[in-house]
mmCIF file of C-alpha atoms in Angstrom:
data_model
loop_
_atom_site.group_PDB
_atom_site.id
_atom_site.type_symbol
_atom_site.label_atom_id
_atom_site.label_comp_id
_atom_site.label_asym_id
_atom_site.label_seq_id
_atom_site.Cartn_x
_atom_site.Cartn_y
_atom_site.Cartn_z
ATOM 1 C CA UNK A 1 -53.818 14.195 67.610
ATOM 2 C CA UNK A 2 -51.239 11.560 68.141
ATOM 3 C CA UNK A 3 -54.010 8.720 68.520
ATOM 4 C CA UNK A 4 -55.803 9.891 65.243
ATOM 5 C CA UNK A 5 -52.481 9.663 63.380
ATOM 6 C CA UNK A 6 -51.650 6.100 64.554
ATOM 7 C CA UNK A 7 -55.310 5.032 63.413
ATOM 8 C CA UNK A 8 -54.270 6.542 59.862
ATOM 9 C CA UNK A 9 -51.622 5.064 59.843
ATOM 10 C CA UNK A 10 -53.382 1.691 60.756
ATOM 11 C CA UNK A 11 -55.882 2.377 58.437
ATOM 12 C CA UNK A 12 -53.394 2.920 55.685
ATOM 13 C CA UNK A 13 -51.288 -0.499 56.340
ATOM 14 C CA UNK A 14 -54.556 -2.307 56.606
ATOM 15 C CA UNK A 15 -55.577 -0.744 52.841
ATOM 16 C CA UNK A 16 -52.008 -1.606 51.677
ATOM 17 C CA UNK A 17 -52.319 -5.282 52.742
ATOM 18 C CA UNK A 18 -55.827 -5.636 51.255
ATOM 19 C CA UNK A 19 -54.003 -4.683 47.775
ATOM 20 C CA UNK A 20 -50.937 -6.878 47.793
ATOM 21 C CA UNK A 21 -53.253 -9.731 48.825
ATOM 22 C CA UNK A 22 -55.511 -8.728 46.069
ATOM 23 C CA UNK A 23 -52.429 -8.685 43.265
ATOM 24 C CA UNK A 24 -51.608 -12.261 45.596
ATOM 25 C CA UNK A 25 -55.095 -13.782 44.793
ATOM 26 C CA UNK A 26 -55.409 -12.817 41.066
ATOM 27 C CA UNK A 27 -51.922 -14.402 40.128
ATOM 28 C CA UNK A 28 -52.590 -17.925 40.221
ATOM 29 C CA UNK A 29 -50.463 -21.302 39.567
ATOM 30 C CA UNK A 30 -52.585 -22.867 37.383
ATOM 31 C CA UNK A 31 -54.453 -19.482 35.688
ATOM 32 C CA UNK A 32 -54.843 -20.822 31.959
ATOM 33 C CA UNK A 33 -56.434 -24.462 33.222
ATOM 34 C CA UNK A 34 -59.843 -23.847 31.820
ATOM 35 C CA UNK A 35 -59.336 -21.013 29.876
ATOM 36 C CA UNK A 36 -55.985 -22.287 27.598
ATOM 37 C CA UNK A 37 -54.973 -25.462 28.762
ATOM 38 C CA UNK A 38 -52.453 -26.304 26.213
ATOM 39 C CA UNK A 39 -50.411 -22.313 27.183
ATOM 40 C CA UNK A 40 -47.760 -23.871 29.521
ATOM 41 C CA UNK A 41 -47.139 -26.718 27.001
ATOM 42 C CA UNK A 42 -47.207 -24.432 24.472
ATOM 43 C CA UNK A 43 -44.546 -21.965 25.712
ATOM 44 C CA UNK A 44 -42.342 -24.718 26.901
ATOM 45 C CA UNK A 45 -42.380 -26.502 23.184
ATOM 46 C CA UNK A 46 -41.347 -23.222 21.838
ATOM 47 C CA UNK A 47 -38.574 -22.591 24.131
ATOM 48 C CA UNK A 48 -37.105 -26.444 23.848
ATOM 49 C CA UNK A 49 -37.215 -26.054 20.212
ATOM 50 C CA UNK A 50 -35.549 -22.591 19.920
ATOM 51 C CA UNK A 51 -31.899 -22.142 19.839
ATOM 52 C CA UNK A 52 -30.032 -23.067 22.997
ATOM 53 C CA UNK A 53 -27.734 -19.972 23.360
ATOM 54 C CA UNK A 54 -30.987 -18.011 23.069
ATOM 55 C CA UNK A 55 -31.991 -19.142 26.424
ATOM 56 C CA UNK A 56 -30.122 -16.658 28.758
ATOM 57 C CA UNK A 57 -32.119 -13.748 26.320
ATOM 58 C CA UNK A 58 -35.516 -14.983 27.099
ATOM 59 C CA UNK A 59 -34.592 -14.987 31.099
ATOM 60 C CA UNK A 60 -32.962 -11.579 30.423
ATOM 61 C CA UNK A 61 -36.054 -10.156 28.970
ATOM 62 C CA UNK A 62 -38.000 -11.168 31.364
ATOM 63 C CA UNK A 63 -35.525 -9.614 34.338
ATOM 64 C CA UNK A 64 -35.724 -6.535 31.839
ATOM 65 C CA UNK A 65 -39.700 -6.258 31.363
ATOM 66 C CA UNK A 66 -39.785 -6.023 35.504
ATOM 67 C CA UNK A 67 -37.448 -3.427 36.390
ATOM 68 C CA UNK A 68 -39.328 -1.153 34.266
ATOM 69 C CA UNK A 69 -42.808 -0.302 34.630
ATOM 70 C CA UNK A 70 -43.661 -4.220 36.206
ATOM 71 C CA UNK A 71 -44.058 -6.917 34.808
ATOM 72 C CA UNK A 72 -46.317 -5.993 31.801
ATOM 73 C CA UNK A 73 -44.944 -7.031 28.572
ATOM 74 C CA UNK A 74 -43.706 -3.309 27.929
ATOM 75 C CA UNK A 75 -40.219 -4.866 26.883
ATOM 76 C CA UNK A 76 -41.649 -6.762 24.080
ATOM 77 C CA UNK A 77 -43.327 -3.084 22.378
ATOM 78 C CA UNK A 78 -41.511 -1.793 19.188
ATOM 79 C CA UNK A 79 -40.583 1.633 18.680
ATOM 80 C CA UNK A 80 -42.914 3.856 16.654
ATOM 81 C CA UNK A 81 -41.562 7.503 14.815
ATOM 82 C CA UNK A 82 -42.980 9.889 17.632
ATOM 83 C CA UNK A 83 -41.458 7.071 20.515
ATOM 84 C CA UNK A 84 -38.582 5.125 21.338
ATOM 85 C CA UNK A 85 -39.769 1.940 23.634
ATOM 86 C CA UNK A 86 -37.367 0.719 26.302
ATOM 87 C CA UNK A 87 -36.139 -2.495 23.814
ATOM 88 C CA UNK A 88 -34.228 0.209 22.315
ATOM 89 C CA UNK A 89 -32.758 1.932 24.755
ATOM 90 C CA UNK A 90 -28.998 2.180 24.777
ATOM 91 C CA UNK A 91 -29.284 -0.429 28.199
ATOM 92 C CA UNK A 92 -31.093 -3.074 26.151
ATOM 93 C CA UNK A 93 -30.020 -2.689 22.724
ATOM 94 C CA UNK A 94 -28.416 -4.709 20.880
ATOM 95 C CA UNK A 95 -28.045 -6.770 23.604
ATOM 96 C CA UNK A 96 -31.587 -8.125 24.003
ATOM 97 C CA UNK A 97 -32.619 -11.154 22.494
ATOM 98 C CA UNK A 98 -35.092 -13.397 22.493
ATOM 99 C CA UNK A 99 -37.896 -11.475 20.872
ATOM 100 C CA UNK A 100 -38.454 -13.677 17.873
ATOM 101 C CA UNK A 101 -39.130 -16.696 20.127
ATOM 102 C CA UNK A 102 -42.297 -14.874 22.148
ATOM 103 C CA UNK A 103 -43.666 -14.187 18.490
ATOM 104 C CA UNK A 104 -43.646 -17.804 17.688
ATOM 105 C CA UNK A 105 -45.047 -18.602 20.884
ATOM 106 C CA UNK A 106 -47.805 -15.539 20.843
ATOM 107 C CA UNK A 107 -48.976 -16.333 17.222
ATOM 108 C CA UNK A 108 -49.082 -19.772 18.308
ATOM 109 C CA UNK A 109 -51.323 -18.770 21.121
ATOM 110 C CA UNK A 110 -53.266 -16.902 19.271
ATOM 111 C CA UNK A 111 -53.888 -19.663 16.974
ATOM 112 C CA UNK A 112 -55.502 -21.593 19.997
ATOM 113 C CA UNK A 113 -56.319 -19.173 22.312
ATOM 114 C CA UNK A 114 -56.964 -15.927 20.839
ATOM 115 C CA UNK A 115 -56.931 -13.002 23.180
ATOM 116 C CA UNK A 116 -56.643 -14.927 26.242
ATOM 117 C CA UNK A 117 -52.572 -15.696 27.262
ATOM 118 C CA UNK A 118 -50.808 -12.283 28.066
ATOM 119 C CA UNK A 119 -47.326 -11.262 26.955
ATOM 120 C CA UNK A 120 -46.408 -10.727 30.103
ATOM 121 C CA UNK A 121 -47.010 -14.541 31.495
ATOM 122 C CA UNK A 122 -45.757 -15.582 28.067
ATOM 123 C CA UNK A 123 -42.402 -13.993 29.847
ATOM 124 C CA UNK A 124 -42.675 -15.332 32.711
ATOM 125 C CA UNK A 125 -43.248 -19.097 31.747
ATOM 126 C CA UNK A 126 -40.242 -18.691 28.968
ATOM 127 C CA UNK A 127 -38.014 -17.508 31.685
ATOM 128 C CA UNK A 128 -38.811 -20.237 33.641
ATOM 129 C CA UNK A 129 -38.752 -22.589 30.849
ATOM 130 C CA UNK A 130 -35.194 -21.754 29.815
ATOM 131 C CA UNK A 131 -33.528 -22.245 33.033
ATOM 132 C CA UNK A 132 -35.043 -25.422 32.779
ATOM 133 C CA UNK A 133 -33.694 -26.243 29.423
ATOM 134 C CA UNK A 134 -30.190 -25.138 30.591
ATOM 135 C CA UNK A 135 -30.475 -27.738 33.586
ATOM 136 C CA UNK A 136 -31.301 -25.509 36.470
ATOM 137 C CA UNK A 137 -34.650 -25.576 38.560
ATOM 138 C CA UNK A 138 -38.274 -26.367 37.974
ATOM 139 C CA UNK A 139 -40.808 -24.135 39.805
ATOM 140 C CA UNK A 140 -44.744 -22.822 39.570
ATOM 141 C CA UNK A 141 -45.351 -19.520 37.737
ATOM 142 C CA UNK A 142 -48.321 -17.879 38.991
ATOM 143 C CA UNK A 143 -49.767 -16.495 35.935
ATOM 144 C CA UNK A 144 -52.420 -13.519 35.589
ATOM 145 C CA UNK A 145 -50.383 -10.929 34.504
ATOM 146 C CA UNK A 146 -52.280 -8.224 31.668
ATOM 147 C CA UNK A 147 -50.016 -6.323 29.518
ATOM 148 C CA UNK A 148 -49.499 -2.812 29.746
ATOM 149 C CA UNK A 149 -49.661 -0.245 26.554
ATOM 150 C CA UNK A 150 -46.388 2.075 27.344
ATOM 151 C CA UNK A 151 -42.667 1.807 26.531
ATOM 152 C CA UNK A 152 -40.147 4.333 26.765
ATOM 153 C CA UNK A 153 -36.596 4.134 26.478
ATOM 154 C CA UNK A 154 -36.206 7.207 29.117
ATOM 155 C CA UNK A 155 -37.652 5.056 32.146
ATOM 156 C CA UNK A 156 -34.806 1.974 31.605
ATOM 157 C CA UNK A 157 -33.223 3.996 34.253
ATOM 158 C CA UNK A 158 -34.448 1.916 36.395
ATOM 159 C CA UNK A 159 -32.485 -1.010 35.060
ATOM 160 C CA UNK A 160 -29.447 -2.031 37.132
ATOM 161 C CA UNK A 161 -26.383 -1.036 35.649
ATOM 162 C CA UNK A 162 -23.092 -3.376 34.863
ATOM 163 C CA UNK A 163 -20.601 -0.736 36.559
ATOM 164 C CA UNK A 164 -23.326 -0.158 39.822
ATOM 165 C CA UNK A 165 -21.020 -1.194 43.128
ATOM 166 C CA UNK A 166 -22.854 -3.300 45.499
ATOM 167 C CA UNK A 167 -24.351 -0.253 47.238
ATOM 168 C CA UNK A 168 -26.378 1.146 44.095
ATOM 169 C CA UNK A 169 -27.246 -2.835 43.037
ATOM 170 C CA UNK A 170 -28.335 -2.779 46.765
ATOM 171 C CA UNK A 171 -30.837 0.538 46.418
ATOM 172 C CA UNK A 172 -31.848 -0.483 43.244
ATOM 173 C CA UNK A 173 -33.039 -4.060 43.783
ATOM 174 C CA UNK A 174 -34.857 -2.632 47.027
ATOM 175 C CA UNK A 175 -36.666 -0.002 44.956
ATOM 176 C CA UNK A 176 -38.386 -3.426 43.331
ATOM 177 C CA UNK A 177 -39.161 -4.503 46.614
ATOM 178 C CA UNK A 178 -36.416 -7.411 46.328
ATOM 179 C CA UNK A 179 -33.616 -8.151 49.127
ATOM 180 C CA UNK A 180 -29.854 -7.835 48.918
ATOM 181 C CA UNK A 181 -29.934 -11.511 49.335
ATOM 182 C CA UNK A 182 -32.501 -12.205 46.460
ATOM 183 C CA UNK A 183 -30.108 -9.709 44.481
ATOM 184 C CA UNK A 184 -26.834 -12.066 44.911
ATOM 185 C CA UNK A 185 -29.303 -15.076 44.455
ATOM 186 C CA UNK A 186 -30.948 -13.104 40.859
ATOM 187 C CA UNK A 187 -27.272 -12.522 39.774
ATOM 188 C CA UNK A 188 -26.291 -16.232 39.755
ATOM 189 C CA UNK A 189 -28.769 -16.012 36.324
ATOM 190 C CA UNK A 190 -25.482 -14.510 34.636
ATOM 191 C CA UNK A 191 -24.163 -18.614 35.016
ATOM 192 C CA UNK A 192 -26.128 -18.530 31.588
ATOM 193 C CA UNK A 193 -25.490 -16.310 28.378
ATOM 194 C CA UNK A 194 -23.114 -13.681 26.750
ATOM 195 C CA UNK A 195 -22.430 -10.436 27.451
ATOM 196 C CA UNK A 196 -21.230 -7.463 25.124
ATOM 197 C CA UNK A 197 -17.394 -6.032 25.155
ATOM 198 C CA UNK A 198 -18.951 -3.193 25.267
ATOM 199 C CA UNK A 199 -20.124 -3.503 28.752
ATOM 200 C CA UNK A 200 -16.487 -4.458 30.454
ATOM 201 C CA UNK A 201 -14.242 -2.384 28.242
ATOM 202 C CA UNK A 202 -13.057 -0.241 30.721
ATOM 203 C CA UNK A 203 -11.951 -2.886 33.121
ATOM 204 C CA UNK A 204 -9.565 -4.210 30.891
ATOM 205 C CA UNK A 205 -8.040 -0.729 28.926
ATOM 206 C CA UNK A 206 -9.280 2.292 30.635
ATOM 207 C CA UNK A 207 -10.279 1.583 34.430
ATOM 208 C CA UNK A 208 -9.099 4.518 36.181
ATOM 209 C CA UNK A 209 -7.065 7.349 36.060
ATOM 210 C CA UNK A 210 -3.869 5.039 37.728
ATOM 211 C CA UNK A 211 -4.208 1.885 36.194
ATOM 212 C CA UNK A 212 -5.567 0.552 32.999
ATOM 213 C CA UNK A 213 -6.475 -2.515 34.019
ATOM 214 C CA UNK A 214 -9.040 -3.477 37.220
ATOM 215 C CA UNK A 215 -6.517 -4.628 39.955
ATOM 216 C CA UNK A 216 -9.499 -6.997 41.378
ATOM 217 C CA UNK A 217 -9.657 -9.053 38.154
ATOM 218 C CA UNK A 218 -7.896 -12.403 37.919
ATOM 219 C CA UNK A 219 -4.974 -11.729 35.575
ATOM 220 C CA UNK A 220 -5.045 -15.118 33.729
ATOM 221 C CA UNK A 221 -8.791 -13.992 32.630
ATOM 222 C CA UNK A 222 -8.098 -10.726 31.942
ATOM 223 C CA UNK A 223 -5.878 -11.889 29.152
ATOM 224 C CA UNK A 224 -7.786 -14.387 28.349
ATOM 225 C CA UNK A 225 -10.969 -11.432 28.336
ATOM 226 C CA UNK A 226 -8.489 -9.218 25.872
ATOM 227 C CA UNK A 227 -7.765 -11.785 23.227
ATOM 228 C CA UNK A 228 -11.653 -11.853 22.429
ATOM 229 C CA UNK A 229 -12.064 -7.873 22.941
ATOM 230 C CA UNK A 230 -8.795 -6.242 21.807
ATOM 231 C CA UNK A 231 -8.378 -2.923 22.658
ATOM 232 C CA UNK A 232 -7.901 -1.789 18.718
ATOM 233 C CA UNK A 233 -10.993 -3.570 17.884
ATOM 234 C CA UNK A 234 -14.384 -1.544 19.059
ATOM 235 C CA UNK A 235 -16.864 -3.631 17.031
ATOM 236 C CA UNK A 236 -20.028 -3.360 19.325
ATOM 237 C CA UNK A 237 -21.396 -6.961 18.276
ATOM 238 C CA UNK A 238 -18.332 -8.526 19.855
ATOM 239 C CA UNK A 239 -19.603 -11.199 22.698
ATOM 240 C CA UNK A 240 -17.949 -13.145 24.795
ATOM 241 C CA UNK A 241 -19.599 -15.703 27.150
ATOM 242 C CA UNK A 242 -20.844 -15.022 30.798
ATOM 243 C CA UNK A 243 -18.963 -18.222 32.436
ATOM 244 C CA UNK A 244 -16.563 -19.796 30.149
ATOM 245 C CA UNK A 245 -16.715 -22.976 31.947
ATOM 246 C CA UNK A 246 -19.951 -23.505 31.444
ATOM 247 C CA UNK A 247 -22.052 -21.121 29.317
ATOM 248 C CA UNK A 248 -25.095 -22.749 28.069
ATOM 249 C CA UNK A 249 -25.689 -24.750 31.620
ATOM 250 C CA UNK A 250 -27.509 -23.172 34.961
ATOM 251 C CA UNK A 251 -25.130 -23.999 37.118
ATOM 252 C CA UNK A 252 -23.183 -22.712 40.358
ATOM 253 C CA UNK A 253 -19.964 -21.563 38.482
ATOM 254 C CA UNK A 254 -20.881 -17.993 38.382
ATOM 255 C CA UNK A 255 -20.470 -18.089 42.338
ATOM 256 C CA UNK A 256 -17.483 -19.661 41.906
ATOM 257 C CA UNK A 257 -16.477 -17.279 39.225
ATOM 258 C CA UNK A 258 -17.084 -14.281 41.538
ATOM 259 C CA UNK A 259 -15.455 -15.854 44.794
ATOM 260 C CA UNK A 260 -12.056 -16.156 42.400
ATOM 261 C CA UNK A 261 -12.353 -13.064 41.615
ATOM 262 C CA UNK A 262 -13.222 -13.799 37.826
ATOM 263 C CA UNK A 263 -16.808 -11.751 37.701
ATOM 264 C CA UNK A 264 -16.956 -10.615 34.098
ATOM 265 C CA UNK A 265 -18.946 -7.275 35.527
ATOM 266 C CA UNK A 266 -17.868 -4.892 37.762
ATOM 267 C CA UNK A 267 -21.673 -5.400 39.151
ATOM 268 C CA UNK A 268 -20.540 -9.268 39.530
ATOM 269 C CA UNK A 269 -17.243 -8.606 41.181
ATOM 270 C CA UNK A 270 -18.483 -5.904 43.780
ATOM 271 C CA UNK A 271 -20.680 -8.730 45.589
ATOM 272 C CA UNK A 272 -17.263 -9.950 47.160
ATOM 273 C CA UNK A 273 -16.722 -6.803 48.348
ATOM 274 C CA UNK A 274 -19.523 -6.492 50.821
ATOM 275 C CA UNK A 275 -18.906 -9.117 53.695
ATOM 276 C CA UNK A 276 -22.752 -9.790 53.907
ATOM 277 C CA UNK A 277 -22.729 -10.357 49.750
ATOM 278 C CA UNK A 278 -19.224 -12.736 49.761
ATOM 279 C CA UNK A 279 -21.108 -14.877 52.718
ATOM 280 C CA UNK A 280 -23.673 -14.784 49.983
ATOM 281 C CA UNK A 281 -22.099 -16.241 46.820
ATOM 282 C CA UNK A 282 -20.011 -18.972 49.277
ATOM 283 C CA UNK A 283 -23.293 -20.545 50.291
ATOM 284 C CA UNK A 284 -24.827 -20.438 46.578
ATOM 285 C CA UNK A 285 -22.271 -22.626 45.512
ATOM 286 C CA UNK A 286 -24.145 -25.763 47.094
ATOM 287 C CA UNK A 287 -26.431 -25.790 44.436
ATOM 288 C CA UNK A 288 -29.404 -26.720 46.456
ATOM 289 C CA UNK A 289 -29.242 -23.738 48.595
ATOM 290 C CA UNK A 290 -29.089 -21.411 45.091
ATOM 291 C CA UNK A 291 -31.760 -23.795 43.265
ATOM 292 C CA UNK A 292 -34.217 -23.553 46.164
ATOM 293 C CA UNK A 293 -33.304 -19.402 46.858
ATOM 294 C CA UNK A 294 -33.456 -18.760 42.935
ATOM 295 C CA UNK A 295 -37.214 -20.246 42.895
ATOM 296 C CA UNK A 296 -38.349 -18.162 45.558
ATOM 297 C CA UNK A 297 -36.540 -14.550 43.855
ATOM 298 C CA UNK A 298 -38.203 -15.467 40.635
ATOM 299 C CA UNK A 299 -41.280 -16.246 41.723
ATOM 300 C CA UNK A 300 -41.259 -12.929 43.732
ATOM 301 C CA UNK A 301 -39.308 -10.896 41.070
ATOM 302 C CA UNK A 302 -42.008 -11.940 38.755
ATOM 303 C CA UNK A 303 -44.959 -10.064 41.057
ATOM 304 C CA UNK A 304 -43.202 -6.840 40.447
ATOM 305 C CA UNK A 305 -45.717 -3.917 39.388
ATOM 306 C CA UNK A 306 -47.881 -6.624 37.707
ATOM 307 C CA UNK A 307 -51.712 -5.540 36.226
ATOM 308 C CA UNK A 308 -54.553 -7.808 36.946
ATOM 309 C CA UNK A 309 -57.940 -7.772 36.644
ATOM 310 C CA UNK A 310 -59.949 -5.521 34.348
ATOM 311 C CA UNK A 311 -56.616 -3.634 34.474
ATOM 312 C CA UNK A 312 -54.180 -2.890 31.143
ATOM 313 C CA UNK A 313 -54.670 -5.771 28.306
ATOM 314 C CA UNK A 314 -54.136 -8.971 26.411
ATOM 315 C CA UNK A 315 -52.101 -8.227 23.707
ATOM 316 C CA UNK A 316 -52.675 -9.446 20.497
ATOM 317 C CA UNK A 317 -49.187 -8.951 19.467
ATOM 318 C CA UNK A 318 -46.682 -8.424 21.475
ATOM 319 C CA UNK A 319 -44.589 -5.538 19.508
ATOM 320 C CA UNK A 320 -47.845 -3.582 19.445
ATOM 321 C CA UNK A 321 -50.404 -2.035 21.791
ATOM 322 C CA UNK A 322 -54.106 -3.138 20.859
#
C-alpha cells in the first residue's frame, strides 16, 4: 500500500511539472514577433508619452491584476448593474490608476493588430515599461498571456493589505507562489507613486488603544505626514507621495526609507521587524542587487495564474468581456 502511494504521488509531481513547463513554454520573450511586431513599441510609446506620475498606477495595476484570479486582465473589467468587478472594490478604488493609458494603448492595438495582443501582456509590458521610464531596470517580458472574462470585487481578498505585519505579507505572497525575499524585493516598487491618507490614518491619530501615534515611525515624518493629512480633514482624495525624496524615480530610497524607520505603511515598516526581512532591505540598497532581484520577482510575479493556449480570450476591449 505504501509503494502504490509513493508511485501516486510520483505520478502526481511528474503531471504537475508537465503543466508548469507547459504554462513555461507558451509564455514566450518575443510572442508578438510575427504576429504584431510593432506591440512592444507600441506599448512603450504609450507609456513614455503618458503622464509621468501615472507610472507607479500602471505597475500597480499590474501587481493588482495578479493577486487576483492571475494574471488575466480581470483588473481592467468595468462593473456592470448585476456585478461589481475587483477595480471597484474598496482595496482598489479610488486608488487605481492607470486605466485610461491601456485604452490608448488597446485601441491602438487594435488599430494594427486586431484581436491579437491580450490585456493581460498589455499589463505586463506597461509595468515593465514604466519602471523603465522612472529610471529603474530593463528586462524581457514573456508574453502569451489570454484574458480572462470574470471580475469580482469579493475575491480582492486576496490582495495584500497596507496594515498586514510581515507574517500575513509572508502567507500571502506564498499563496502566489512568491518568496519572502521576492516580497521585500516586490515592495521596493512603492520607491515610485502616491498613496491615499486614507490608508495610514491610523498610524498617525488613532493607532492603538495607548498611543495615538505609531511609536515605530520617525517623528520628524510623522509631522511632516500630518501637515498633508490633518486629522480634521478626512477628504478621501488626499495623496501624499510614497518616498518624498524621490517620488517619480525607481530608485533604492524606499529601502532606505524603511531601514530609518520612515515606511509610509505599516506593511512597509513591519519588514524591519523580521531579522530575515531587515537583512533584506540593507542589501537592496546597493541598487544592483535590488535591480537584478526586482527582474527576476517580476518576471516570476508576472506567471501567476496566467491562461494560455486555446484557454480564456483576447479582449477586444479591455473594460469588457467579448
Amino acid at each position: 500500500m505504501g509503494s502504490n502511494n509513493i508511485i501516486i504521488r510520483f505520478i502526481g509531481l511528474v503531471l504537475l511539472a508537465c503543466c508548469l513547463s507547459n504554462v513555461e513554454a507558451q509564455l514566450q520573450v518575443g510572442f508578438y514577433q510575427s504576429t504584431c511586431f510593432p506591440a512592444e513599441f507600441i506599448i512603450r510609446n504609450a507609456v513614455f508619452n503618458a503622464n509621468r506620475d501615472i507610472t507607479a498606477g500602471l505597475v500597480r495595476l499590474h501587481f493588482h491584476d495578479c493577486f487576483v484570479r492571475g494574471c488575466d486582465g480581470s483588473v481592467l473589467i468595468d462593473s456592470t448593474p448585476g456585478n461589481t468587478a475587483e477595480k471597484d472594490s474598496p482595496a482598489n478604488f479610488p486608488s487605481l490608476r492607470g486605466f485610461e493609458v491601456v485604452d490608448t494603448i488597446k485601441n491602438a492595438l487594435e488599430t494594427v493588430c486586431p484581436g491579437v495582443v491580450s490585456c493581460a501582456d498589455i499589463l505586463a509590458y506597461a509595468a515593465r515599461d514604466s519602471l523603465l521610464r522612472t529610471g529603474g531596470i530593463g528586462y524581457d517580458v514573456p508574453a502569451g498571456r489570454r484574458d480572462g472574462t470574470v471580475s469580482l470585487a469579493s475575491e480582492t481578498i486576496d490582495l495584500p493589505r497596507p496594515t498586514f505585519n510581515v507574517t500575513e505579507l509572508t502567507q500571502n505572497f506564498a499563496n502566489k507562489g512568491l518568496t519572502q525575499e521576492e516580497m521585500v524585493t516586490l515592495s521596493g516598487t512603492h520607491t515610485i507613486g502616491r498613496s491615499h491618507c486614507t490608508s495610514f490614518r491610523d498610524r498617525l491619530y488613532n493607532f492603538n488603544s495607548t498611543v495615538s501615534q505609531d511609536p515605530s515611525l520617525d517623528a520628524a515624518y510623522a509631522a511632516q505626514l500630518k501637515l498633508s493629512c490633518p486629522e480634521s480633514n478626512n477628504d478621501p482624495t488626499l495623496v501624499v507621495p510614497m518616498n518624498p525624496g524621490s517620488p517619480n524615480i525607481a530608485d533604492v530610497g524606499y529601502f532606505t526609507d524603511v531601514l530609518t524607520n520612515r515606511g509610509l505603511f505599516t506593511s512597509d515598516q513591519t519588514l524591519l521587524t523580521n531579522q530575515a526581512t531587515a537583512a533584506q532591505l540593507a542589501q537592496n540598497r546597493n541598487p544592483f542587487v535590488w535591480n537584478d532581484k526586482l527582474r527576476a520577482a517580476m518576471v516570476k510575479m508576472g506567471r501567476i495564474g496566467v491562461l494560455t493556449g486555446n484557454a480564456g480570450q483576447i479582449r477586444l476591449n479591455c473594460r469588457v468581456p467579448n
